[in-house]
Short mmCIF file of C-alpha atoms and ligand atoms in Angstrom, two decimals:
data_model
loop_
_atom_site.label_atom_id
_atom_site.label_comp_id
_atom_site.label_asym_id
_atom_site.label_seq_id
_atom_site.Cartn_x
_atom_site.Cartn_y
_atom_site.Cartn_z
CA MET A 18 26.77 -16.14 -9.84
CA PRO A 19 28.39 -13.00 -11.23
CA ARG A 20 29.98 -10.47 -8.92
CA VAL A 21 27.39 -7.87 -7.87
CA ILE A 22 28.30 -4.47 -6.43
CA VAL A 23 25.51 -2.36 -4.97
CA VAL A 24 25.92 1.31 -5.87
CA ASP A 25 24.09 4.49 -4.96
CA PRO A 26 22.14 5.26 -8.16
CA SER A 27 22.54 9.01 -7.82
CA ALA A 28 26.16 9.08 -6.61
CA PRO A 29 27.96 5.82 -7.39
CA ASP A 30 31.08 5.00 -5.41
CA PRO A 31 34.12 5.80 -7.62
CA ASP A 32 35.83 2.62 -6.45
CA ALA A 33 32.95 0.48 -7.73
CA ILE A 34 33.06 2.31 -11.05
CA ALA A 35 36.84 1.80 -11.23
CA GLN A 36 36.38 -1.94 -10.76
CA ALA A 37 33.82 -1.99 -13.56
CA VAL A 38 36.09 0.02 -15.84
CA LEU A 39 38.90 -2.48 -15.22
CA VAL A 40 36.58 -5.32 -16.25
CA LEU A 41 35.77 -3.46 -19.49
CA HIS A 42 39.44 -2.77 -20.19
CA GLY A 43 40.09 -6.50 -19.77
CA GLY A 44 37.55 -7.31 -22.47
CA GLY A 45 34.88 -8.29 -19.94
CA LEU A 46 31.16 -7.56 -19.60
CA VAL A 47 29.55 -5.25 -17.05
CA ALA A 48 25.80 -4.98 -16.52
CA PHE A 49 24.74 -1.52 -15.39
CA PRO A 50 21.54 0.46 -14.80
CA THR A 51 20.34 3.09 -17.23
CA GLU A 52 17.24 5.26 -16.96
CA THR A 53 15.42 2.78 -19.26
CA VAL A 54 16.52 -0.80 -18.51
CA TYR A 55 19.77 -2.53 -17.46
CA GLY A 56 22.41 -2.74 -20.20
CA LEU A 57 25.06 -5.40 -20.81
CA GLY A 58 28.16 -3.33 -21.48
CA ALA A 59 31.40 -3.96 -23.33
CA ARG A 60 34.01 -1.67 -24.86
CA ALA A 61 32.41 -0.69 -28.17
CA LEU A 62 35.78 -0.51 -29.90
CA ASP A 63 36.84 -3.99 -28.77
CA ALA A 64 35.47 -6.45 -31.34
CA SER A 65 36.14 -9.52 -29.20
CA ALA A 66 34.40 -8.02 -26.15
CA VAL A 67 31.48 -7.18 -28.42
CA ALA A 68 31.45 -10.81 -29.62
CA ARG A 69 31.10 -11.87 -25.98
CA VAL A 70 27.98 -9.70 -25.66
CA PHE A 71 26.35 -11.54 -28.56
CA ALA A 72 27.36 -14.90 -27.07
CA ALA A 73 26.09 -13.99 -23.57
CA LYS A 74 22.71 -13.00 -24.95
CA GLY A 75 22.45 -15.75 -27.53
CA ARG A 76 21.78 -12.90 -29.96
CA PRO A 77 22.22 -13.38 -33.71
CA PRO A 78 25.29 -11.47 -34.95
CA ALA A 79 23.24 -9.35 -37.38
CA HIS A 80 21.36 -7.60 -34.53
CA PRO A 81 23.20 -4.31 -33.95
CA LEU A 82 24.05 -2.85 -30.54
CA ILE A 83 23.65 0.70 -29.23
CA ALA A 84 26.87 2.58 -28.46
CA HIS A 85 26.41 4.53 -25.21
CA VAL A 86 28.26 7.82 -25.06
CA LEU A 87 28.50 10.81 -22.74
CA ASP A 88 27.55 13.52 -25.18
CA GLU A 89 27.24 14.66 -28.76
CA ARG A 90 30.99 15.08 -29.17
CA GLN A 91 31.62 11.44 -28.30
CA ALA A 92 28.77 10.33 -30.54
CA ARG A 93 30.17 12.26 -33.49
CA ASP A 94 33.46 10.36 -33.11
CA LEU A 95 31.58 7.18 -33.98
CA ALA A 96 29.70 8.66 -36.94
CA ALA A 97 30.80 9.10 -40.55
CA ALA A 98 28.20 11.85 -40.98
CA TRP A 99 26.28 13.84 -38.38
CA PRO A 100 23.00 15.32 -39.68
CA ALA A 101 21.89 18.73 -38.39
CA GLN A 102 18.80 16.98 -37.05
CA ALA A 103 21.04 14.83 -34.82
CA SER A 104 22.43 17.96 -33.18
CA ARG A 105 18.93 19.34 -32.68
CA LEU A 106 17.71 16.12 -31.08
CA ALA A 107 20.82 15.71 -28.93
CA GLY A 108 20.46 19.30 -27.76
CA ALA A 109 16.85 18.76 -26.77
CA LEU A 110 16.82 15.19 -25.47
CA TRP A 111 20.32 14.15 -24.41
CA PRO A 112 21.27 12.89 -21.98
CA GLY A 113 18.16 10.73 -22.12
CA PRO A 114 16.34 7.77 -23.63
CA LEU A 115 16.71 8.62 -27.32
CA THR A 116 18.83 6.46 -29.65
CA MET A 117 19.85 7.85 -33.04
CA VAL A 118 20.99 5.76 -36.00
CA VAL A 119 23.57 7.50 -38.20
CA ASP A 120 26.29 6.41 -40.65
CA ARG A 121 29.09 4.50 -38.91
CA ALA A 122 32.67 5.76 -38.87
CA GLU A 123 35.15 3.30 -40.31
CA HIS A 124 37.15 2.83 -37.13
CA VAL A 125 34.09 1.47 -35.28
CA PRO A 126 34.08 -2.35 -35.55
CA ALA A 127 31.35 -3.54 -37.91
CA ALA A 128 30.44 -6.21 -35.34
CA VAL A 129 28.93 -3.58 -33.02
CA ALA A 130 26.52 -2.65 -35.76
CA GLY A 131 25.74 -6.23 -36.70
CA GLY A 132 27.71 -5.68 -39.90
CA ALA A 133 25.61 -2.67 -40.97
CA GLY A 134 27.08 0.58 -42.25
CA SER A 135 25.21 2.47 -39.54
CA ILE A 136 25.68 2.93 -35.82
CA ALA A 137 23.12 3.58 -33.09
CA VAL A 138 24.21 6.09 -30.45
CA ARG A 139 22.64 7.24 -27.21
CA ALA A 140 23.79 9.32 -24.25
CA PRO A 141 22.07 7.89 -21.16
CA SER A 142 21.16 10.15 -18.25
CA HIS A 143 21.57 7.61 -15.43
CA PRO A 144 24.47 8.67 -13.16
CA VAL A 145 25.84 5.11 -12.97
CA ALA A 146 25.85 4.70 -16.75
CA ARG A 147 27.47 8.11 -17.14
CA ALA A 148 30.14 7.37 -14.54
CA LEU A 149 30.96 4.11 -16.30
CA ILE A 150 31.28 5.72 -19.75
CA SER A 151 33.24 8.59 -18.29
CA GLY A 152 35.60 6.24 -16.43
CA LEU A 153 36.21 4.22 -19.57
CA GLY A 154 36.71 7.39 -21.59
CA GLU A 155 35.05 5.92 -24.66
CA ALA A 156 31.79 4.38 -25.87
CA VAL A 157 30.18 1.42 -24.11
CA ALA A 158 28.22 -0.93 -26.41
CA ALA A 159 25.20 -2.21 -24.53
CA PRO A 160 22.07 -4.08 -25.48
CA SER A 161 19.49 -4.75 -22.81
CA ALA A 162 20.98 -7.28 -20.37
CA ASN A 163 18.66 -10.19 -21.13
CA ARG A 164 18.76 -13.37 -23.22
CA TYR A 165 17.74 -12.92 -26.86
CA GLN A 166 14.00 -12.24 -27.23
CA GLY A 167 13.47 -12.29 -23.47
CA LEU A 168 12.08 -9.67 -21.10
CA SER A 169 14.32 -6.69 -20.49
CA PRO A 170 15.74 -6.36 -16.97
CA THR A 171 14.66 -3.45 -14.79
CA ILE A 172 16.37 -4.57 -11.57
CA ALA A 173 19.79 -6.20 -11.07
CA ALA A 174 18.23 -9.51 -9.96
CA HIS A 175 16.70 -9.89 -13.44
CA VAL A 176 20.19 -9.69 -14.97
CA VAL A 177 21.62 -12.25 -12.57
CA LYS A 178 18.71 -14.61 -13.20
CA GLU A 179 18.93 -14.30 -16.99
CA LEU A 180 22.65 -14.12 -17.68
CA GLY A 181 24.34 -15.69 -14.64
CA ASP A 182 28.08 -16.13 -15.08
CA ALA A 183 28.01 -14.88 -18.67
CA VAL A 184 28.37 -11.40 -17.17
CA ASP A 185 31.52 -10.57 -15.19
CA LEU A 186 30.17 -7.81 -12.96
CA VAL A 187 26.75 -6.35 -12.20
CA LEU A 188 26.42 -2.81 -10.87
CA ASP A 189 23.20 -2.87 -8.85
CA GLY A 190 21.74 0.63 -8.82
CA GLY A 191 18.19 -0.36 -7.93
CA PRO A 192 15.14 -0.21 -10.21
CA CYS A 193 15.23 1.62 -13.54
CA ASP A 194 13.05 4.65 -13.81
CA ALA A 195 11.42 4.38 -17.26
CA GLY A 196 11.20 0.57 -17.34
CA VAL A 197 10.94 0.52 -21.12
CA GLU A 198 13.77 0.88 -23.66
CA SER A 199 14.87 4.01 -25.49
CA THR A 200 13.08 5.33 -28.55
CA VAL A 201 15.15 4.52 -31.66
CA VAL A 202 15.12 6.88 -34.66
CA ASP A 203 16.99 6.51 -37.93
CA LEU A 204 18.26 9.90 -39.11
CA ARG A 205 19.84 8.76 -42.35
CA GLY A 206 17.93 10.03 -45.33
CA GLY A 207 16.88 13.36 -43.88
CA LEU A 208 13.80 12.32 -41.92
CA MET A 209 13.30 11.03 -38.40
CA ARG A 210 12.22 7.47 -38.95
CA VAL A 211 10.99 5.78 -35.79
CA LEU A 212 12.38 2.24 -35.62
CA ARG A 213 11.25 1.53 -32.06
CA PRO A 214 8.80 3.51 -29.93
CA GLY A 215 10.15 3.90 -26.41
CA ALA A 216 10.70 6.07 -23.39
CA VAL A 217 10.71 9.36 -25.32
CA ASN A 218 7.14 9.74 -26.50
CA LEU A 219 6.35 10.49 -30.10
CA ALA A 220 4.52 13.73 -29.37
CA ARG A 221 7.75 15.12 -27.88
CA LEU A 222 9.75 13.99 -30.92
CA ARG A 223 7.25 15.53 -33.32
CA GLU A 224 7.85 18.91 -31.71
CA LEU A 225 11.43 18.58 -32.98
CA GLY A 226 10.74 17.64 -36.59
CA PRO A 227 8.60 15.58 -38.94
CA LEU A 228 8.31 11.90 -38.03
CA GLN A 229 7.91 8.81 -40.12
CA MET A 230 6.93 5.46 -38.65
CA ALA A 231 8.90 2.46 -39.95
CA VAL A 232 6.87 -0.64 -40.84
CA GLU A 233 5.48 -2.10 -37.67
CA THR A 234 6.64 -5.67 -37.95
CA ALA A 235 9.25 -7.30 -40.10
CA HIS A 236 8.29 -10.61 -41.66
CA GLU A 237 10.57 -13.52 -42.35
CA GLY A 238 12.69 -12.75 -45.41
CA ASP A 239 11.89 -9.02 -45.54
CA PRO A 240 14.79 -6.59 -45.48
CA ARG A 241 14.62 -5.10 -41.98
CA ALA A 242 15.21 -1.52 -40.97
CA SER A 243 15.99 -2.73 -37.47
CA PRO A 244 16.19 -6.27 -36.10
CA GLY A 245 14.37 -5.08 -32.98
CA MET A 246 11.28 -5.04 -35.20
CA ASP A 247 11.16 -8.83 -35.29
CA ALA A 248 7.68 -10.04 -34.49
CA ARG A 249 8.70 -11.92 -31.35
CA HIS A 250 10.73 -10.03 -28.78
CA TYR A 251 10.45 -8.88 -25.17
CA ALA A 252 8.68 -12.12 -24.28
CA PRO A 253 8.14 -13.80 -20.92
CA ARG A 254 8.73 -17.55 -20.58
CA ALA A 255 5.03 -18.08 -19.95
CA ARG A 256 2.72 -17.86 -22.95
CA LEU A 257 1.42 -14.29 -23.11
CA LEU A 258 -2.16 -13.76 -24.30
CA LEU A 259 -3.27 -10.22 -25.09
CA VAL A 260 -7.00 -9.72 -24.68
CA GLU A 261 -8.97 -6.64 -25.69
CA THR A 262 -11.03 -5.91 -22.60
CA TRP A 263 -10.73 -6.41 -18.88
CA GLU A 264 -13.94 -8.47 -18.68
CA LYS A 265 -12.79 -10.82 -21.43
CA ALA A 266 -9.25 -11.11 -20.04
CA ARG A 267 -10.67 -12.05 -16.68
CA ARG A 268 -13.06 -14.58 -18.17
CA ILE A 269 -10.29 -16.26 -20.17
CA ALA A 270 -7.97 -16.30 -17.17
CA VAL A 271 -10.61 -17.86 -14.92
CA GLY A 272 -11.38 -20.44 -17.61
CA LEU A 273 -7.75 -21.43 -18.02
CA ALA A 274 -7.27 -21.64 -14.25
CA SER A 275 -10.25 -23.96 -14.04
CA CYS A 276 -8.48 -26.26 -16.53
CA GLY A 277 -5.59 -26.53 -14.09
CA GLN A 278 -3.29 -23.97 -15.74
CA ARG A 279 -1.30 -21.66 -13.51
CA VAL A 280 -2.42 -18.25 -14.71
CA GLY A 281 -1.29 -14.67 -14.23
CA LEU A 282 -3.77 -11.90 -15.02
CA VAL A 283 -2.36 -8.43 -15.75
CA VAL A 284 -4.90 -5.62 -15.97
CA HIS A 285 -5.03 -1.86 -15.71
CA ASP A 286 -8.74 -1.62 -15.02
CA ALA A 287 -9.34 -0.39 -11.50
CA ARG A 288 -12.48 -2.51 -11.21
CA GLU A 289 -10.17 -5.48 -10.71
CA THR A 290 -9.41 -4.41 -7.15
CA THR A 291 -12.97 -5.05 -6.01
CA ALA A 292 -13.23 -8.74 -6.85
CA ARG A 293 -10.21 -10.98 -7.22
CA PRO A 294 -10.67 -14.44 -8.67
CA GLY A 295 -9.23 -16.99 -6.21
CA PRO A 296 -6.56 -19.14 -7.88
CA LEU A 297 -5.15 -16.49 -10.18
CA ALA A 298 -2.09 -14.34 -9.65
CA VAL A 299 -3.60 -10.94 -10.39
CA ARG A 300 -1.53 -7.82 -11.01
CA LEU A 301 -3.19 -4.44 -11.29
CA LEU A 302 -0.97 -1.95 -13.14
CA PRO A 303 -1.58 1.81 -13.22
CA HIS A 304 -3.78 3.22 -15.98
CA ASP A 305 -1.07 5.63 -17.06
CA PRO A 306 1.42 4.85 -19.82
CA ALA A 307 4.60 5.95 -18.03
CA GLU A 308 3.60 4.32 -14.73
CA TYR A 309 2.53 1.15 -16.54
CA ALA A 310 5.85 1.04 -18.42
CA ARG A 311 7.84 1.40 -15.22
CA LEU A 312 6.25 -1.76 -13.78
CA MET A 313 5.56 -3.80 -16.91
CA TYR A 314 8.71 -5.92 -17.27
CA ARG A 315 9.04 -6.30 -13.51
CA THR A 316 5.50 -7.64 -13.28
CA LEU A 317 6.04 -10.09 -16.14
CA HIS A 318 9.34 -11.24 -14.56
CA GLU A 319 7.55 -11.80 -11.24
CA LEU A 320 4.84 -13.89 -12.87
CA ASP A 321 7.49 -15.93 -14.69
CA ASP A 322 9.32 -16.43 -11.40
CA ALA A 323 6.06 -17.55 -9.79
CA GLY A 324 5.97 -20.30 -12.42
CA VAL A 325 2.75 -19.41 -14.20
CA ASP A 326 2.03 -21.22 -17.49
CA VAL A 327 0.03 -18.43 -19.07
CA ILE A 328 -0.15 -14.68 -18.59
CA VAL A 329 -3.40 -13.08 -19.73
CA ALA A 330 -2.93 -9.35 -20.20
CA GLN A 331 -5.62 -6.77 -20.80
CA ALA A 332 -4.63 -4.82 -23.92
CA VAL A 333 -3.68 -1.20 -23.32
CA PRO A 334 -5.53 1.73 -24.92
CA GLU A 335 -4.92 2.67 -28.53
CA GLY A 336 -3.02 5.85 -29.21
CA GLU A 337 0.41 7.33 -29.26
CA ALA A 338 0.91 7.76 -25.52
CA TRP A 339 0.62 4.01 -25.03
CA CYS A 340 2.42 2.88 -28.18
CA ALA A 341 5.74 1.81 -26.60
CA VAL A 342 3.94 -0.38 -24.07
CA ALA A 343 1.54 -1.71 -26.72
CA ASP A 344 4.50 -2.54 -28.99
CA ARG A 345 6.27 -4.59 -26.27
CA LEU A 346 3.10 -6.44 -25.27
CA ARG A 347 2.29 -7.25 -28.89
CA ARG A 348 5.77 -8.61 -29.58
CA GLY A 349 5.86 -10.47 -26.27
CA ALA A 350 2.56 -12.14 -27.20
CA SER A 351 3.74 -13.09 -30.68
CA PRO A 352 4.06 -16.90 -30.79
CA ALA A 353 7.49 -18.50 -30.92
CA PRO A 354 8.21 -19.81 -34.45
O1 TXA B 414 17.06 1.72 -23.61
C1 TXA B 414 17.81 1.09 -24.37
O2 TXA B 414 17.93 1.38 -25.57
C2 TXA B 414 18.62 -0.07 -23.77
C3 TXA B 414 19.61 0.51 -22.76
C4 TXA B 414 20.55 -0.53 -22.22
O3 TXA B 414 20.28 1.59 -23.33
N1 TXA B 414 19.28 -0.81 -24.80
C5 TXA B 414 18.61 -1.60 -25.67
O4 TXA B 414 19.42 -2.26 -26.58
O5 TXA B 414 17.39 -1.73 -25.67
P1 TXA B 414 18.91 -3.49 -27.46
O6 TXA B 414 20.12 -4.02 -28.12
O7 TXA B 414 18.17 -4.44 -26.60
O8 TXA B 414 17.99 -2.83 -28.53
C6 TXA B 414 18.57 -1.98 -29.50
C7 TXA B 414 17.57 -1.64 -30.55
C8 TXA B 414 17.14 -2.84 -31.35
O9 TXA B 414 15.79 -2.67 -31.73
C9 TXA B 414 18.08 -2.75 -32.55
O10 TXA B 414 17.57 -3.40 -33.68
C10 TXA B 414 18.15 -1.23 -32.76
O11 TXA B 414 18.17 -0.71 -31.45
N2 TXA B 414 19.41 -0.86 -33.42
C11 TXA B 414 20.65 -0.82 -32.88
N3 TXA B 414 21.56 -0.46 -33.80
C12 TXA B 414 20.90 -0.24 -34.95
C13 TXA B 414 21.28 0.15 -36.25
N4 TXA B 414 22.57 0.38 -36.54
N5 TXA B 414 20.33 0.26 -37.19
C14 TXA B 414 19.04 0.03 -36.88
N6 TXA B 414 18.60 -0.37 -35.67
C15 TXA B 414 19.51 -0.50 -34.70
MG1 MG B 415 16.79 -5.71 -26.02
#
């Protein structure tokens, strides 16, 4: 079991932050809450601490990490070039759940960026994340604090369950607000290229400049704009089946349960409340993209913890407002190779 310190999410105890900063200075790993999901933090400028992040997650070394900073000034220190668009976006959306990919400054270890010439930067708004970065006085590299390809953690218990002793200290600041990861945009090349839909919705981004969507899914052997675009990602342990309609999802779930499978059914159709099929673990999520996102990973974690074999999920509506949630469900349902 890693050491866990409970902190007030809006006003973290300076002593707890100091202990976390000392762990980072020693080359250790600290899991901490952000407004999106929990991150697994290390000093971004310490290549061996960064190597420990990859080892703890079981993440391939070519998958780059996000450097978490306090503000635009700190982000610029990590960048070889800072496009005007980056300043506009930072001014409008930082601190917050937007990650920007820019050219990497030479002094930033290549390992943080998975060997790429770029670096992803984001200034989180969560007071605990900010206190940690501020206490360290420099960037904190942090992927989501889960095993490679697994569900992202939205409460501290998810981190402990997934990473155990591989993390030195967990700051427990309660549940994350957004529940889905940051939106990632690549700003090299003049345009805003969306690499990962996320907590900042695309309509908001479009108000700030023209958008381009990167290819939806990378295939084996393709050059990838971002490793997070791998087909399988964000997956529960149970097999996840995505089914178009509520009626069909329910029918499939009941059928599988009758074959002796332990089944979780995740729907957002309010009709589900009226008649619950007996042996299934049914979860009704809100029919609102932000509310759904807040509970999505937590619900999938709970069903995994309950030991279900299969999770049948009703697909979410088409359209931009739902695209971050739809993206995670689609990747989570993608079969393991
Ligand atoms: O909300 C978040 O972004 C959370 C919290 C902890 O901040 N972090 C997170 O990190 O989701 P991670 O490592 O799980 O996902 C980072 C995403 C991946 O899709 C990765 O491929 C992409 O950002 N990424 C990071 N650096 C990149 C780079 N230099 N070029 C292209 N994509 C990059
Ligand atoms: Mg992740």
